[in-house]
Short mmCIF file of N, CA and C in Angstrom, two decimals:
data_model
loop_
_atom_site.label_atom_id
_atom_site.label_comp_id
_atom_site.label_asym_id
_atom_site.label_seq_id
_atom_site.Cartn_x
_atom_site.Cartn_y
_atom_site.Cartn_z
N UNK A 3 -13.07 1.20 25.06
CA UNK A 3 -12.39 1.68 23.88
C UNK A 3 -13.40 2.30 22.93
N UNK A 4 -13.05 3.35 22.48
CA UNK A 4 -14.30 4.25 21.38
C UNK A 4 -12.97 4.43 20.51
N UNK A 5 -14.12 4.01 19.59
CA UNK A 5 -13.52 3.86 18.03
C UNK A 5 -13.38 5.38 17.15
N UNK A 6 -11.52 5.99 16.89
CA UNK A 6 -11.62 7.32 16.49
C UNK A 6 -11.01 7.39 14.96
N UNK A 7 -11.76 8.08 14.32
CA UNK A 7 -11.48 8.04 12.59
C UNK A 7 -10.63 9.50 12.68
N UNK A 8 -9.63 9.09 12.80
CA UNK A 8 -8.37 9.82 11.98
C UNK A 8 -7.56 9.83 10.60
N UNK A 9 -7.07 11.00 10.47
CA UNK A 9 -6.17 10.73 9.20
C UNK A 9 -4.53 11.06 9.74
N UNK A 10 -4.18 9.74 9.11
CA UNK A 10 -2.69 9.77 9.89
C UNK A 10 -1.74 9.42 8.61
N UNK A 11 -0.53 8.99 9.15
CA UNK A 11 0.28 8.50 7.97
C UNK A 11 0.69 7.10 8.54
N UNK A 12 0.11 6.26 7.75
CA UNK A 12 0.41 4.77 7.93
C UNK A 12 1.25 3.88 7.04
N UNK A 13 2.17 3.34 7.28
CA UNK A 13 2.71 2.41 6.37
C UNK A 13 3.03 0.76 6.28
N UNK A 14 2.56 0.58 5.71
CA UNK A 14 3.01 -1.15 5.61
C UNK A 14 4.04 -1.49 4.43
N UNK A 15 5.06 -1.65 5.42
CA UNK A 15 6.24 -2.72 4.09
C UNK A 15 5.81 -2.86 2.69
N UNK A 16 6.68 -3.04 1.76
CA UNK A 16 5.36 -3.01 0.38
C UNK A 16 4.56 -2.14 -0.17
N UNK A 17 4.32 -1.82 0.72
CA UNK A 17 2.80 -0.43 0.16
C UNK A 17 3.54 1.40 -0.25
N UNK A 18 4.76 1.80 1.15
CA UNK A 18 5.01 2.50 0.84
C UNK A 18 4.05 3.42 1.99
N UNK A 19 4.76 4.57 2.49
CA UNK A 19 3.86 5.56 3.53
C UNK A 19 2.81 5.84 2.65
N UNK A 20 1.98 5.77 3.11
CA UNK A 20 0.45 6.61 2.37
C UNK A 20 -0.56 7.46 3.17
N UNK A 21 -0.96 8.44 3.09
CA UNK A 21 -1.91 9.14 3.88
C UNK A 21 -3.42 8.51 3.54
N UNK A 22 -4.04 8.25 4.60
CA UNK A 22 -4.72 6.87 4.54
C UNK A 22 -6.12 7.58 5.35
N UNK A 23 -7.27 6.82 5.46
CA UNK A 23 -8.59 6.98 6.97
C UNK A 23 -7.80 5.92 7.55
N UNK A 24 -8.12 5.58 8.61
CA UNK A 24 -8.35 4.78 9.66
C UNK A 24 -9.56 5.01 10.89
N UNK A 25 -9.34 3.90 11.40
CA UNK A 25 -10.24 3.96 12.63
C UNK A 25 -9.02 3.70 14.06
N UNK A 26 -8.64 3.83 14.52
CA UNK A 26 -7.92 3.77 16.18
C UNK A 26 -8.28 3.19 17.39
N UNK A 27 -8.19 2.04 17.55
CA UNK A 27 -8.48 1.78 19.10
C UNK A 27 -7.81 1.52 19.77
N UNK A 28 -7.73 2.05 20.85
CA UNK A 28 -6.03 2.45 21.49
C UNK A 28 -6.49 1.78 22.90
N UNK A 29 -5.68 1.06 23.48
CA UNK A 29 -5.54 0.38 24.88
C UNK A 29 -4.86 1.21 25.36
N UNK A 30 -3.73 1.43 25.07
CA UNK A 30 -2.88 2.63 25.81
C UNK A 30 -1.77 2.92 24.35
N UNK A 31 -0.78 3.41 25.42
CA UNK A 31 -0.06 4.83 24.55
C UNK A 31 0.88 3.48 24.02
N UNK A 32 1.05 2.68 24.30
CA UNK A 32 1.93 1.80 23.06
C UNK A 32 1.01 0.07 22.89
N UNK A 33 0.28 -0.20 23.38
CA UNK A 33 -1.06 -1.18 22.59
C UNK A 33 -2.00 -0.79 21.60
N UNK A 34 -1.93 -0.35 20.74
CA UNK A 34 -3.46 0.09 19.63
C UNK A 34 -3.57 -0.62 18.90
N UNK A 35 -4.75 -0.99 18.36
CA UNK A 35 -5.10 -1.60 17.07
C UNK A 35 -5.74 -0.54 16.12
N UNK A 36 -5.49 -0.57 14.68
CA UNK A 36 -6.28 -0.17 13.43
C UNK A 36 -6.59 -0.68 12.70
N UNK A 37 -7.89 -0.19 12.32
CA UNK A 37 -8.32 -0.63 10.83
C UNK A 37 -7.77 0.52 9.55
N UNK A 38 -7.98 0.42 8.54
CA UNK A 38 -7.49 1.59 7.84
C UNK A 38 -7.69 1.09 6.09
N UNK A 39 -7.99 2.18 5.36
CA UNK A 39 -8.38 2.00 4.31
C UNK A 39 -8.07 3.00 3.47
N UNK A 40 -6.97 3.09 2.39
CA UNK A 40 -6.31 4.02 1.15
C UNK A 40 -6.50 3.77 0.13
N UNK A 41 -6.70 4.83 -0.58
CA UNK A 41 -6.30 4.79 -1.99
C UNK A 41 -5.41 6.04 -2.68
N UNK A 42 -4.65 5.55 -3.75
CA UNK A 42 -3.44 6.16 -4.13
C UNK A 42 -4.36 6.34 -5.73
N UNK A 43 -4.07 7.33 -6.63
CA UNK A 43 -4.16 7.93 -7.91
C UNK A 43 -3.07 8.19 -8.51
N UNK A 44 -2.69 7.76 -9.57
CA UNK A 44 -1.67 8.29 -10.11
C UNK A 44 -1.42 8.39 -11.65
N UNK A 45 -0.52 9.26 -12.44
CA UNK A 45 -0.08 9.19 -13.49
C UNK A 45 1.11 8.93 -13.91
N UNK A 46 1.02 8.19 -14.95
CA UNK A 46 2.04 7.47 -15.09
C UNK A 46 2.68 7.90 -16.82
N UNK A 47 3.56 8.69 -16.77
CA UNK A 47 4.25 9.19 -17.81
C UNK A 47 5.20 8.45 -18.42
N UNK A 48 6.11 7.71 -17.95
CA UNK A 48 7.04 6.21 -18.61
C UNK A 48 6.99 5.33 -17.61
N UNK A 49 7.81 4.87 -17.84
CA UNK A 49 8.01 3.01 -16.92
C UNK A 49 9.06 2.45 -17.57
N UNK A 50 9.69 2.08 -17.21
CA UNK A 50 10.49 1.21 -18.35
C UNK A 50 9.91 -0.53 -18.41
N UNK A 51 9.34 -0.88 -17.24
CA UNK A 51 8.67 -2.43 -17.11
C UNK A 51 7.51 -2.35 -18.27
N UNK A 52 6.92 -1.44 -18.75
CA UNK A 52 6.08 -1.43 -19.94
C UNK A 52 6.46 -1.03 -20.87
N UNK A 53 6.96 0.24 -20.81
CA UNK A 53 7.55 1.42 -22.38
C UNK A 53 8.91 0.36 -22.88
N UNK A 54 9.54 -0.59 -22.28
CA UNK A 54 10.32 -1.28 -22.73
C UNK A 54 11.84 0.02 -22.89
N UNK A 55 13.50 -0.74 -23.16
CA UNK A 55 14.11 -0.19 -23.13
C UNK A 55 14.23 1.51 -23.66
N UNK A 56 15.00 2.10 -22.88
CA UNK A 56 15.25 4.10 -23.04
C UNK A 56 15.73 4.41 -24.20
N UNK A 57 16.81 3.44 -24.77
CA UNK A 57 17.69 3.59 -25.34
C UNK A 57 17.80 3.45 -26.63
N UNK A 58 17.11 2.18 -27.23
CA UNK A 58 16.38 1.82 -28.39
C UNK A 58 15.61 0.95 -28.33
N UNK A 59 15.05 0.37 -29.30
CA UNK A 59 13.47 -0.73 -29.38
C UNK A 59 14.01 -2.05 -28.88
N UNK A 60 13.10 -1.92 -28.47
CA UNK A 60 12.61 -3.42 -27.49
C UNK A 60 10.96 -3.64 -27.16
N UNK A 61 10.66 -4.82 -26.74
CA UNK A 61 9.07 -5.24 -26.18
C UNK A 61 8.56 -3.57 -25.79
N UNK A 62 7.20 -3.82 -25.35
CA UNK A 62 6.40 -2.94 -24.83
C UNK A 62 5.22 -3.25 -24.79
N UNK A 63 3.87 -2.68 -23.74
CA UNK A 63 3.31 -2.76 -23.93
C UNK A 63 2.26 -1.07 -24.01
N UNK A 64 1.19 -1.03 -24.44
CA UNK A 64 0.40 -0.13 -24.42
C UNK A 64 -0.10 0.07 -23.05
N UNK A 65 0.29 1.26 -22.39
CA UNK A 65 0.55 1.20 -20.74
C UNK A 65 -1.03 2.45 -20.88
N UNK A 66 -1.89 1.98 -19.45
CA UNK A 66 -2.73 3.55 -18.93
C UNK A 66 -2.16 4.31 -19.00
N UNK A 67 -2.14 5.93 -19.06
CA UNK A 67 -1.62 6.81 -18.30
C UNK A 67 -1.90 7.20 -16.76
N UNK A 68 -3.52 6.23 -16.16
CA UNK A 68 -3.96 6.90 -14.96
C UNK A 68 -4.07 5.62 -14.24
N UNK A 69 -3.36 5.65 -13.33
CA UNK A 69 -3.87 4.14 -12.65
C UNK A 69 -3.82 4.36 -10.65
N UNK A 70 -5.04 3.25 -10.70
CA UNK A 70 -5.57 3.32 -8.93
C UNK A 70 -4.80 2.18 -7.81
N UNK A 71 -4.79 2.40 -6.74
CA UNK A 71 -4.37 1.56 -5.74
C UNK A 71 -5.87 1.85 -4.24
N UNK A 72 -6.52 0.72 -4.19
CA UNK A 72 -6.94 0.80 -2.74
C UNK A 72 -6.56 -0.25 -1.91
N UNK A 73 -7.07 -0.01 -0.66
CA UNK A 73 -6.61 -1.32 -0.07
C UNK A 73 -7.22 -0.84 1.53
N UNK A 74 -7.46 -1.96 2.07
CA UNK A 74 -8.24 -2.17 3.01
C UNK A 74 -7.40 -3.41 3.92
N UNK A 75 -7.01 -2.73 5.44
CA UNK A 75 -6.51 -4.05 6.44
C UNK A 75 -6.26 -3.22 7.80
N UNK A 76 -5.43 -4.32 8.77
CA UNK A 76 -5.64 -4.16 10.01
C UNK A 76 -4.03 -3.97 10.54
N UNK A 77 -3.84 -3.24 11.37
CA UNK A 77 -2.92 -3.33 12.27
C UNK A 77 -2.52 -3.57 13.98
N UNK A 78 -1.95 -3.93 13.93
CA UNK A 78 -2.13 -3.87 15.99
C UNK A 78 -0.53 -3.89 15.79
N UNK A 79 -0.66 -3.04 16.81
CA UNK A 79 0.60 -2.78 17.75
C UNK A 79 0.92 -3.29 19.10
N UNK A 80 2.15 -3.83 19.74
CA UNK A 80 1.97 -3.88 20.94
C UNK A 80 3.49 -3.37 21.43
N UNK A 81 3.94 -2.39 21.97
CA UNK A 81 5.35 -2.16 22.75
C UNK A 81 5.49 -1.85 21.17
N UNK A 82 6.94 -2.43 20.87
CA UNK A 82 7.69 -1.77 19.61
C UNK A 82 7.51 -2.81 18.38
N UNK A 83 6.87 -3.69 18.77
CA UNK A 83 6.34 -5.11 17.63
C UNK A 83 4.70 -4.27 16.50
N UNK A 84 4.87 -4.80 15.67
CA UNK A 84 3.70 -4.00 14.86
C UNK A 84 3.36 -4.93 13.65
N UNK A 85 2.36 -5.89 13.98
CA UNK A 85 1.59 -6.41 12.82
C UNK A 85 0.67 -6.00 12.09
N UNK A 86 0.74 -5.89 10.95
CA UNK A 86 -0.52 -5.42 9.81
C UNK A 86 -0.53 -6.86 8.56
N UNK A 87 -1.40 -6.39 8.09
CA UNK A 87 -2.37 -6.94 6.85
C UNK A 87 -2.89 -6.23 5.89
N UNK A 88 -2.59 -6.11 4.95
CA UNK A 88 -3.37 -4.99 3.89
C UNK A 88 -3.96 -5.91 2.52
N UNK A 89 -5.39 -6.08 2.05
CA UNK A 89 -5.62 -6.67 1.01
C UNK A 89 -5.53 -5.11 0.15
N UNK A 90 -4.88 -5.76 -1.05
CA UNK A 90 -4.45 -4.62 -2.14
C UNK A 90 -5.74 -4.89 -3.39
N UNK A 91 -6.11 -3.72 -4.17
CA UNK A 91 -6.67 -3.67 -4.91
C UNK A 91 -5.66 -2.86 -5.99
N UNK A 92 -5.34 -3.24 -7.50
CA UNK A 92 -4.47 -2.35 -8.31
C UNK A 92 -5.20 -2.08 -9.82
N UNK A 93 -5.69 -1.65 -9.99
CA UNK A 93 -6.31 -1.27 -11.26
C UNK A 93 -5.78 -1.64 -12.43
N UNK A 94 -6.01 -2.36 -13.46
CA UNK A 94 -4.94 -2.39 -15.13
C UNK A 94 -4.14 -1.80 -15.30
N UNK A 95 -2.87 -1.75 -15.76
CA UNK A 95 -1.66 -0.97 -15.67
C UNK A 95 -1.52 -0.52 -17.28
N UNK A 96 -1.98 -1.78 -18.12
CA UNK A 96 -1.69 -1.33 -19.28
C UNK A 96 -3.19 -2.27 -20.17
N UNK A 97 -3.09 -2.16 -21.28
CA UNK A 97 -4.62 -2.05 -22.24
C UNK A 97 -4.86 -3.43 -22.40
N UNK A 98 -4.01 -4.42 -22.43
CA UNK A 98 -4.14 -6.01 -22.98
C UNK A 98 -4.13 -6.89 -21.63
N UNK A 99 -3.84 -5.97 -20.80
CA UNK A 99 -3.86 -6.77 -19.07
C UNK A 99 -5.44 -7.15 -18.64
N UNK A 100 -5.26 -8.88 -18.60
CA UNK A 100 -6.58 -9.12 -18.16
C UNK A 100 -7.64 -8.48 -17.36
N UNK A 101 -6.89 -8.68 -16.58
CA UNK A 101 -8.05 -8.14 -15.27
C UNK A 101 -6.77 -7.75 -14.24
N UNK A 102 -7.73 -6.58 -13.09
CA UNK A 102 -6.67 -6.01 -12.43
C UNK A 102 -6.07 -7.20 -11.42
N UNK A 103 -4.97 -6.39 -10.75
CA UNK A 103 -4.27 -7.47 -9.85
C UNK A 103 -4.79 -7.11 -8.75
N UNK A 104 -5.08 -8.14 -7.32
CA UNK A 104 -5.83 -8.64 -6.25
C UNK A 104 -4.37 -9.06 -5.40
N UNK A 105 -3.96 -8.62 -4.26
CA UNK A 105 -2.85 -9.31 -3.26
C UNK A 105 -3.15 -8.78 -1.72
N UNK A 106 -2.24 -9.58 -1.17
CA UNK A 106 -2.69 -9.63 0.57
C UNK A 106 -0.38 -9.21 0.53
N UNK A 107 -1.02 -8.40 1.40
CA UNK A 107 0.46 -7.80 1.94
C UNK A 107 0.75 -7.91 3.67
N UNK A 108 1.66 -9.18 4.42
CA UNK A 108 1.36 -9.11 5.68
C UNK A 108 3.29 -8.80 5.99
N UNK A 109 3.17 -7.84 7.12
CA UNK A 109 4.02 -7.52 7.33
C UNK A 109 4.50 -7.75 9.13
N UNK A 110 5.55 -7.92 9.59
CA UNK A 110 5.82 -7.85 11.00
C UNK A 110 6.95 -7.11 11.16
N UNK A 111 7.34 -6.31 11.90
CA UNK A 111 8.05 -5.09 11.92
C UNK A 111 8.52 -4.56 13.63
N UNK A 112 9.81 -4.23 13.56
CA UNK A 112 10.13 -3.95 14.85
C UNK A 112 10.68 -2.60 15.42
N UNK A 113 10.54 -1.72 15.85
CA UNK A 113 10.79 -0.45 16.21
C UNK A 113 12.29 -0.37 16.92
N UNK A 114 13.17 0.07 16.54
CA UNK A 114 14.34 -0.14 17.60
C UNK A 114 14.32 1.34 18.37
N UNK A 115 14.78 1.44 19.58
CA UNK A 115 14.88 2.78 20.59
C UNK A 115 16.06 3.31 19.81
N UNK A 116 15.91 4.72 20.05
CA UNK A 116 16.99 5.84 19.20
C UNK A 116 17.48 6.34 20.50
#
C-alpha cells in the first residue's frame, strides 16, 4: 500500500461535506483507509444563537465576525460500512468566550445500493 495525498470531498456526520487533504490507503476498490485533515474559514454576518432575537431585544453576545474550524482524523471503509473519527478544533465565536471549543466527532455510517 503507498500512501496517496489527494484532495477529495469528505464528510463526517456533524462536520458537514468539506473539501479537505487527505492521505488514501486503499486495499482495494471498496476497503480503504484515510487520514485527512480540514479547515473551514468563515464570516459570520448574524446568528441568531449570539445576535439574540430578529425581531426585538433580547440577550446577546458580542459575536467575531471571522471564525476557524480545523480538524484532524481517520476513516476506514470496508464494503458499504464507513467508520471515521474527527478531533475538531473551533476558534472563539464571540469576545467573552473563554477559550476555544476542543471535540471528538465519531461517526458509523452505512451506504445503501441505489
Amino acid at each position: 500500500m503507498t500512501p496517496v495525498l489527494k484532495k477529495r470531498v469528505l464528510g463526517t456526520p456533524g462536520l458537514g461535506l468539506l473539501l479537505c487533504s487527505q492521505v488514501l490507503w486503499a486495499q482495494s476498490e471498496d476497503q480503504w483507509t484515510a487520514s485527512f485533515f480540514f479547515e473551514n474559514a468563515r464570516a459570520v454576518a448574524y446568528t441568531i444563537f449570539l445576535d439574540g432575537n430578529t425581531f426585538r431585544d433580547s440577550h446577546s453576545v458580542e459575536k467575531r465576525h471571522f471564525v476557524t474550524d480545523m480538524a484532524v482524523g481517520v476513516a476506514v471503509v470496508r464494503e458499504r460500512w464507513r467508520l471515521s473519527y474527527a478531533h475538531v478544533y473551533r476558534s472563539r465565536e464571540f469576545e467573552t468566550q473563554q477559550r476555544a471549543q476542543k471535540y471528538g466527532a465519531l461517526s458509523l455510517s452505512y451506504s445503501y445500493p441505489w
